[in-house]
Amino acid sequence: MDGFDSLIGGLALLVGVGLSFAYRSVFLIIIAFIFSYPLFHLYYLYTGGDPVRIVDVVGMKYYSSYLKEAFYGYFLCVLIFHSVLLSIRHKKLLIARTYTLTPVLLYSLIVLLLFMSVISYPWLFGLAARREMLLPGNGWVSIYIGTYLILLLSQNSNSTILKSILFILPLYFIVSGERVNNMLYVVLLVGLVGGREVNLDAKRKGIFALAGGLVLLLGYVAGNLRGGGDALSLDFFYVFNYITVIESLHVYLSSFWYVDNIGNDSSVLLSMIYSFIPFHSNGGAGSPYFFENIIASEVSTVGGGMFVTEGYLAFGLVGLCLWSLVSALLIKKCFISESIFLNSIFVVIFALAFRFFWYGWEYIITPVYVMFLYLLVFFSIGKKSHA
């Protein structure tokens, strides 16, 4: 690659990532940054950086000639994403309708949360081998997520006891190596008080960013130790490129080889449809129509996959743009809505932003259903108590 291509790519990277900091809301900043973050690694590969892990072992022999196309394709996605959200760059999150839980309901949900934390992550408590579940089924984590977030959105989250529980649980999980979701739970807990996003001046934003960086570094060290590495062996590139995004980018990059050599596959749309049906065997990441599983039939993968990969697999570049546009419109609508149901979708998207963008949007559906069920029960009880 010549210096001019590297310069143009570098400018694209700066624009794509730099726009993430144009928002007043910390939540929008973080969502936009997570969405644009893969540009770093794509640029690194595109400009001749050394590939790592599965990208090196498997991927480059498939998609080394598609790196430029993949980089600028994702850059286009990022521009479309920002073009929608920049219209609300001055707004902050305000949950439309908050609620206060009765003592009985509050403590019942706290007990349920603690129980679900053990059921969902038994290996973190020494009760099972890694990724083995104590009970059959895949819905336990979604119940844990929904219960955690419904407690966080309540007015009771201002209490010292509940706030301590909601802080200690994800922090323990982060230290134990479960970083992907739990870092953002902490951000929600600190940044959202009584359903209203806290105001952060420049000084507080600096402290917030520093705290976030420390949590990120702590998560890296925990993950490094879990993988048998040395806690002190910190390499800038490896800290900046989490294993999760590398594995997800492998699937995204593989889709360019797949479409060019095998062709588009619109059957991924069936996975989308079935995913809205709870517990359907053809929905979610286990579906034979899930984009990662389709690509894995030709290229070895280890899971994950940038969610826009689904669009590219179905419709090529148009699909990339469409998936980016629809996700941005959904986030915008749920962020500014005066309905707590739509607000709760935004909260789930934020809490699961790494999963949403780096694994597939299907991961948010069941937690959203759990949140909706809780809200319907709460408001039903509230109406009866006032009848």
Coordinates of C-alpha atoms in Angstrom, one line a residue:
M1 CA 0.0 0.0 0.0
D2 CA 1.3 3.5 -0.8
G3 CA 1.4 6.4 1.6
F4 CA -1.6 8.1 -0.1
D5 CA -4.0 5.2 0.5
S6 CA -2.8 5.0 4.1
L7 CA -3.4 8.7 4.6
I8 CA -6.9 8.6 3.1
G9 CA -7.7 5.5 5.2
G10 CA -6.4 7.3 8.3
L11 CA -8.6 10.3 7.6
A12 CA -11.6 8.0 7.2
L13 CA -10.7 6.4 10.6
L14 CA -10.4 9.7 12.3
V15 CA -13.7 11.0 10.9
G16 CA -15.6 7.7 11.7
V17 CA -14.3 7.4 15.3
G18 CA -14.1 11.2 15.9
L19 CA -17.8 11.7 15.2
S20 CA -18.5 9.4 18.2
F21 CA -17.6 12.3 20.5
A22 CA -20.0 14.8 19.0
Y23 CA -22.9 13.8 21.3
R24 CA -23.9 15.4 24.6
S25 CA -25.2 12.1 25.9
V26 CA -22.5 9.8 27.4
F27 CA -24.7 6.9 26.3
L28 CA -24.8 8.0 22.7
I29 CA -21.0 8.6 22.8
I30 CA -20.4 5.1 24.0
I31 CA -22.8 3.4 21.6
A32 CA -21.3 5.4 18.6
F33 CA -17.8 4.5 19.7
I34 CA -18.6 0.8 20.1
F35 CA -20.1 0.8 16.6
S36 CA -17.1 2.6 15.1
Y37 CA -14.4 0.8 17.1
P38 CA -13.9 -2.0 14.6
L39 CA -12.5 0.6 12.2
F40 CA -9.3 0.6 14.2
H41 CA -8.6 -3.1 13.6
L42 CA -9.9 -3.0 10.0
Y43 CA -7.5 -0.1 9.3
Y44 CA -4.6 -1.9 10.9
L45 CA -5.2 -4.9 8.7
Y46 CA -5.8 -2.9 5.6
T47 CA -2.5 -1.0 6.0
G48 CA -0.5 -4.1 6.5
G49 CA -0.6 -4.8 10.2
D50 CA 0.1 -8.2 11.5
P51 CA -3.1 -10.3 11.8
V52 CA -3.7 -12.2 15.1
R53 CA -5.6 -15.2 16.3
I54 CA -8.2 -16.6 13.9
V55 CA -7.6 -13.8 11.4
D56 CA -4.1 -15.0 11.1
V57 CA -4.6 -18.7 11.4
V58 CA -7.6 -19.0 9.2
G59 CA -8.9 -15.8 7.8
M60 CA -6.2 -14.1 5.7
K61 CA -6.0 -16.9 3.1
Y62 CA -9.7 -16.2 2.4
Y63 CA -10.1 -12.4 2.6
S64 CA -6.7 -10.8 2.3
S65 CA -7.7 -9.3 -1.0
Y66 CA -11.0 -7.9 0.4
L67 CA -9.5 -5.8 3.3
K68 CA -9.8 -2.4 1.5
E69 CA -13.4 -3.1 0.4
A70 CA -14.3 -4.2 3.9
F71 CA -12.8 -1.2 5.6
Y72 CA -14.5 1.4 3.4
G73 CA -17.8 -0.6 3.5
Y74 CA -17.8 -0.4 7.3
F75 CA -16.7 3.2 7.1
L76 CA -19.8 3.9 5.0
C77 CA -21.9 2.1 7.7
V78 CA -20.4 4.4 10.4
L79 CA -21.2 7.5 8.3
I80 CA -24.8 6.4 7.8
F81 CA -25.1 5.6 11.5
H82 CA -23.9 9.1 12.5
S83 CA -26.0 10.8 9.9
V84 CA -29.1 9.6 11.7
L85 CA -28.0 10.1 15.3
L86 CA -26.3 13.5 14.9
S87 CA -29.8 15.1 14.7
I88 CA -30.2 14.3 18.5
R89 CA -26.6 15.1 19.5
H90 CA -27.7 17.7 22.0
K91 CA -30.2 15.5 23.8
K92 CA -29.7 13.5 26.9
L93 CA -31.6 10.3 28.0
L94 CA -34.8 10.8 30.0
I95 CA -36.8 7.7 30.9
A96 CA -40.4 8.7 30.2
R97 CA -42.1 7.0 33.1
T98 CA -40.3 5.7 36.2
Y99 CA -41.7 3.5 38.9
T100 CA -41.1 2.7 42.6
L101 CA -41.2 -0.9 43.7
T102 CA -42.9 -2.0 46.9
P103 CA -40.6 -3.4 49.6
V104 CA -41.9 -6.9 49.0
L105 CA -41.5 -6.7 45.2
L106 CA -38.1 -5.0 45.5
Y107 CA -36.6 -7.7 47.8
S108 CA -38.2 -10.5 45.8
L109 CA -36.5 -9.1 42.6
I110 CA -33.1 -8.7 44.4
V111 CA -33.3 -12.4 45.5
L112 CA -34.3 -13.4 41.9
L113 CA -31.3 -11.4 40.6
L114 CA -28.8 -13.0 42.9
F115 CA -30.3 -16.5 42.1
M116 CA -30.2 -15.8 38.3
S117 CA -26.6 -14.6 38.6
V118 CA -25.6 -18.0 39.9
I119 CA -27.8 -19.9 37.4
S120 CA -26.5 -17.8 34.5
Y121 CA -22.8 -17.8 35.4
P122 CA -22.2 -20.9 37.6
W123 CA -18.5 -21.2 36.6
L124 CA -17.9 -17.8 38.2
F125 CA -19.0 -19.3 41.6
G126 CA -17.1 -22.5 41.2
L127 CA -20.3 -24.5 40.6
A128 CA -19.7 -25.7 37.0
A129 CA -17.1 -25.9 34.3
R130 CA -16.9 -22.8 32.1
R131 CA -20.0 -22.2 30.0
E132 CA -21.9 -25.1 31.5
M133 CA -25.3 -24.3 32.9
L134 CA -26.8 -25.5 36.1
L135 CA -30.3 -25.8 34.6
P136 CA -31.3 -26.7 31.0
G137 CA -32.3 -23.9 28.6
N138 CA -30.8 -20.7 27.3
G139 CA -33.1 -18.1 28.7
W140 CA -31.6 -17.7 32.2
V141 CA -29.1 -15.0 31.2
S142 CA -31.9 -13.0 29.6
I143 CA -33.9 -13.2 32.9
Y144 CA -30.8 -12.0 34.8
I145 CA -30.3 -9.1 32.3
G146 CA -33.9 -8.1 32.4
T147 CA -34.1 -8.3 36.2
Y148 CA -30.9 -6.3 36.6
L149 CA -32.1 -3.5 34.2
I150 CA -35.6 -3.3 35.6
L151 CA -34.1 -2.8 39.1
L152 CA -31.7 -0.2 37.7
L153 CA -34.5 1.8 36.1
S154 CA -36.6 1.9 39.2
Q155 CA -36.6 4.8 41.6
N156 CA -35.4 2.4 44.2
S157 CA -32.0 2.3 42.5
N158 CA -31.1 5.4 44.5
S159 CA -31.0 3.3 47.7
T160 CA -27.6 2.4 49.0
I161 CA -28.4 -1.3 49.4
L162 CA -29.7 -1.8 45.8
K163 CA -27.0 0.4 44.3
S164 CA -24.3 -1.5 46.1
I165 CA -25.7 -4.8 44.8
L166 CA -26.1 -3.5 41.3
F167 CA -22.4 -2.3 41.4
I168 CA -20.8 -5.3 43.1
L169 CA -22.3 -7.9 40.8
P170 CA -21.0 -6.6 37.4
L171 CA -17.7 -5.6 39.0
Y172 CA -17.2 -9.2 40.3
F173 CA -18.0 -10.5 36.8
I174 CA -15.6 -8.1 35.1
V175 CA -12.8 -9.2 37.5
S176 CA -13.7 -12.8 36.8
G177 CA -13.3 -12.2 33.0
E178 CA -16.9 -11.7 32.0
R179 CA -16.4 -8.2 30.5
V180 CA -18.6 -7.8 27.4
N181 CA -21.9 -6.8 29.0
N182 CA -20.9 -6.0 32.6
M183 CA -18.8 -2.9 31.8
L184 CA -21.9 -1.2 30.4
Y185 CA -24.1 -2.1 33.4
V186 CA -21.7 -0.1 35.5
V187 CA -21.9 2.9 33.1
L188 CA -25.7 2.7 33.3
L189 CA -25.7 2.6 37.1
V190 CA -23.4 5.6 37.4
G191 CA -24.9 7.6 34.5
L192 CA -28.6 7.2 35.0
V193 CA -30.2 8.3 38.3
G194 CA -33.9 8.2 38.8
G195 CA -34.5 7.7 35.1
R196 CA -32.6 10.8 34.2
E197 CA -29.1 11.0 32.6
V198 CA -26.7 12.8 35.0
N199 CA -25.1 16.1 33.8
L200 CA -21.4 15.8 33.2
D201 CA -19.2 18.9 32.9
A202 CA -15.8 18.6 31.3
K203 CA -14.1 17.7 34.6
R204 CA -16.7 15.0 35.4
K205 CA -16.5 13.6 31.8
G206 CA -12.7 13.3 32.3
I207 CA -13.2 11.4 35.5
F208 CA -15.9 9.3 33.8
A209 CA -13.6 8.5 30.9
L210 CA -10.7 7.7 33.3
A211 CA -12.9 5.3 35.3
G212 CA -14.1 3.7 32.1
G213 CA -10.5 3.2 31.0
L214 CA -9.6 1.6 34.3
V215 CA -12.5 -0.8 34.0
L216 CA -11.5 -1.6 30.5
L217 CA -7.9 -2.2 31.6
L218 CA -9.1 -4.3 34.5
G219 CA -11.2 -6.4 32.1
Y220 CA -8.2 -6.9 29.8
V221 CA -6.0 -8.0 32.7
A222 CA -8.7 -10.4 33.9
G223 CA -9.2 -11.8 30.4
N224 CA -5.4 -12.2 30.0
L225 CA -5.1 -14.1 33.3
R226 CA -8.1 -16.3 32.3
G227 CA -6.2 -17.2 29.1
G228 CA -3.1 -18.1 31.0
G229 CA -1.2 -14.9 30.3
D230 CA 0.7 -12.5 32.5
A231 CA -1.2 -9.6 34.1
L232 CA 1.7 -7.3 33.5
S233 CA 2.3 -8.2 29.8
L234 CA 0.4 -5.2 28.4
D235 CA 0.8 -4.5 24.7
F236 CA -1.0 -1.4 23.3
F237 CA -2.2 -3.2 20.2
Y238 CA -3.6 -6.2 22.1
V239 CA -5.3 -4.0 24.7
F240 CA -6.8 -1.9 22.0
N241 CA -8.1 -5.0 20.0
Y242 CA -10.2 -7.1 22.3
I243 CA -10.4 -10.8 21.3
T244 CA -14.2 -10.3 20.9
V245 CA -13.9 -7.8 18.1
I246 CA -11.2 -9.8 16.4
E247 CA -13.4 -12.9 16.3
S248 CA -16.4 -10.8 15.1
L249 CA -14.4 -9.1 12.4
H250 CA -13.3 -12.5 11.1
V251 CA -16.9 -13.3 10.4
Y252 CA -17.5 -9.9 8.8
L253 CA -14.4 -10.2 6.6
S254 CA -15.3 -13.8 5.7
S255 CA -18.6 -12.6 4.4
F256 CA -16.9 -10.7 1.6
W257 CA -15.2 -13.9 0.4
Y258 CA -18.4 -15.8 0.8
V259 CA -20.5 -13.4 -1.3
D260 CA -17.9 -13.2 -4.0
N261 CA -17.3 -17.0 -4.2
I262 CA -20.6 -18.6 -3.1
G263 CA -23.1 -15.8 -3.6
N264 CA -25.7 -13.9 -1.5
D265 CA -27.8 -15.9 0.9
S266 CA -31.2 -14.3 1.8
S267 CA -32.1 -17.2 4.1
V268 CA -30.6 -15.1 6.9
L269 CA -33.9 -13.3 6.8
L270 CA -35.6 -16.4 8.2
S271 CA -33.4 -16.2 11.2
M272 CA -34.6 -12.7 11.8
I273 CA -38.2 -13.7 11.6
Y274 CA -37.9 -16.8 13.8
S275 CA -35.9 -14.8 16.4
F276 CA -39.0 -12.9 17.3
I277 CA -40.7 -16.1 18.3
P278 CA -39.6 -17.1 21.8
F279 CA -37.7 -20.4 22.1
H280 CA -38.1 -21.2 18.4
S281 CA -35.3 -23.6 17.3
N282 CA -34.8 -21.6 14.1
G283 CA -34.3 -18.3 15.9
G284 CA -31.2 -16.7 17.5
A285 CA -27.6 -17.7 17.2
G286 CA -28.4 -21.4 17.2
S287 CA -30.4 -21.1 14.0
P288 CA -29.1 -22.8 10.8
Y289 CA -30.1 -19.5 9.1
F290 CA -28.0 -17.4 11.5
F291 CA -25.4 -15.5 9.4
E292 CA -22.4 -16.8 11.3
N293 CA -23.6 -20.4 10.9
I294 CA -24.0 -19.9 7.2
I295 CA -20.5 -18.5 6.8
A296 CA -19.1 -21.3 9.1
S297 CA -20.2 -23.8 6.6
E298 CA -17.4 -22.6 4.3
V299 CA -15.0 -20.8 6.6
S300 CA -14.0 -21.9 10.1
T301 CA -15.3 -19.4 12.8
V302 CA -15.4 -19.2 16.5
G303 CA -18.7 -17.3 16.9
G304 CA -19.7 -13.7 16.9
G305 CA -19.9 -11.5 13.8
M306 CA -20.6 -7.8 13.2
F307 CA -24.3 -7.5 12.9
V308 CA -24.1 -5.7 9.6
T309 CA -22.6 -9.0 8.2
E310 CA -26.2 -10.3 8.1
G311 CA -27.1 -7.4 5.7
Y312 CA -24.1 -7.9 3.5
L313 CA -24.8 -11.7 3.3
A314 CA -28.3 -11.0 2.2
F315 CA -28.0 -7.9 -0.1
G316 CA -24.3 -7.0 -0.4
L317 CA -23.3 -3.3 0.0
V318 CA -27.0 -2.2 0.0
G319 CA -27.5 -4.6 3.0
L320 CA -24.6 -3.1 4.9
C321 CA -26.1 0.4 4.5
L322 CA -29.6 -0.8 5.3
W323 CA -28.7 -2.6 8.5
S324 CA -26.7 0.4 9.7
L325 CA -29.6 2.8 8.9
V326 CA -32.3 0.7 10.6
S327 CA -30.2 0.2 13.7
A328 CA -29.6 4.0 14.0
L329 CA -33.3 4.8 13.4
L330 CA -34.2 2.3 16.1
I331 CA -31.7 3.7 18.6
K332 CA -32.9 7.3 17.8
K333 CA -36.6 6.5 18.2
C334 CA -36.1 4.6 21.5
F335 CA -33.8 7.3 22.9
I336 CA -36.1 10.3 22.4
S337 CA -39.4 8.4 22.9
E338 CA -41.9 9.3 25.6
S339 CA -42.8 5.7 26.1
I340 CA -41.0 3.7 28.8
F341 CA -41.3 0.6 26.7
L342 CA -39.3 2.1 23.9
N343 CA -36.9 3.7 26.4
S344 CA -36.3 0.2 27.8
I345 CA -35.4 -1.0 24.4
F346 CA -32.7 1.7 24.3
V347 CA -31.4 0.6 27.7
V348 CA -31.2 -3.0 26.6
I349 CA -29.4 -2.0 23.4
F350 CA -26.9 0.1 25.4
A351 CA -26.4 -2.6 28.1
L352 CA -25.8 -5.2 25.3
A353 CA -24.2 -2.9 22.8
F354 CA -21.2 -5.2 22.4
R355 CA -23.5 -8.1 21.7
F356 CA -25.8 -6.1 19.5
F357 CA -23.1 -4.7 17.3
W358 CA -20.5 -7.5 17.4
Y359 CA -22.6 -10.6 17.7
G360 CA -26.0 -9.8 16.1
W361 CA -29.1 -7.9 17.0
E362 CA -30.9 -11.2 17.8
Y363 CA -29.2 -11.1 21.2
I364 CA -31.4 -8.3 22.5
I365 CA -34.8 -9.8 21.7
T366 CA -35.4 -12.0 24.8
P367 CA -34.1 -9.5 27.3
V368 CA -36.5 -6.9 25.8
Y369 CA -39.3 -9.4 26.2
V370 CA -38.4 -9.9 29.8
M371 CA -38.3 -6.1 30.4
F372 CA -41.7 -5.7 28.7
L373 CA -43.2 -8.5 30.9
Y374 CA -41.9 -6.8 34.1
L375 CA -43.3 -3.4 33.0
L376 CA -46.7 -4.8 32.1
V377 CA -46.9 -6.5 35.5
F378 CA -45.8 -3.4 37.4
F379 CA -48.2 -1.0 35.7
S380 CA -51.0 -3.6 36.0
I381 CA -50.4 -3.8 39.7
G382 CA -50.2 0.0 39.9
K383 CA -53.6 0.4 38.1
K384 CA -55.3 -2.1 40.4
S385 CA -53.9 -0.4 43.5
H386 CA -55.5 2.9 42.4
A387 CA -58.8 1.3 41.3

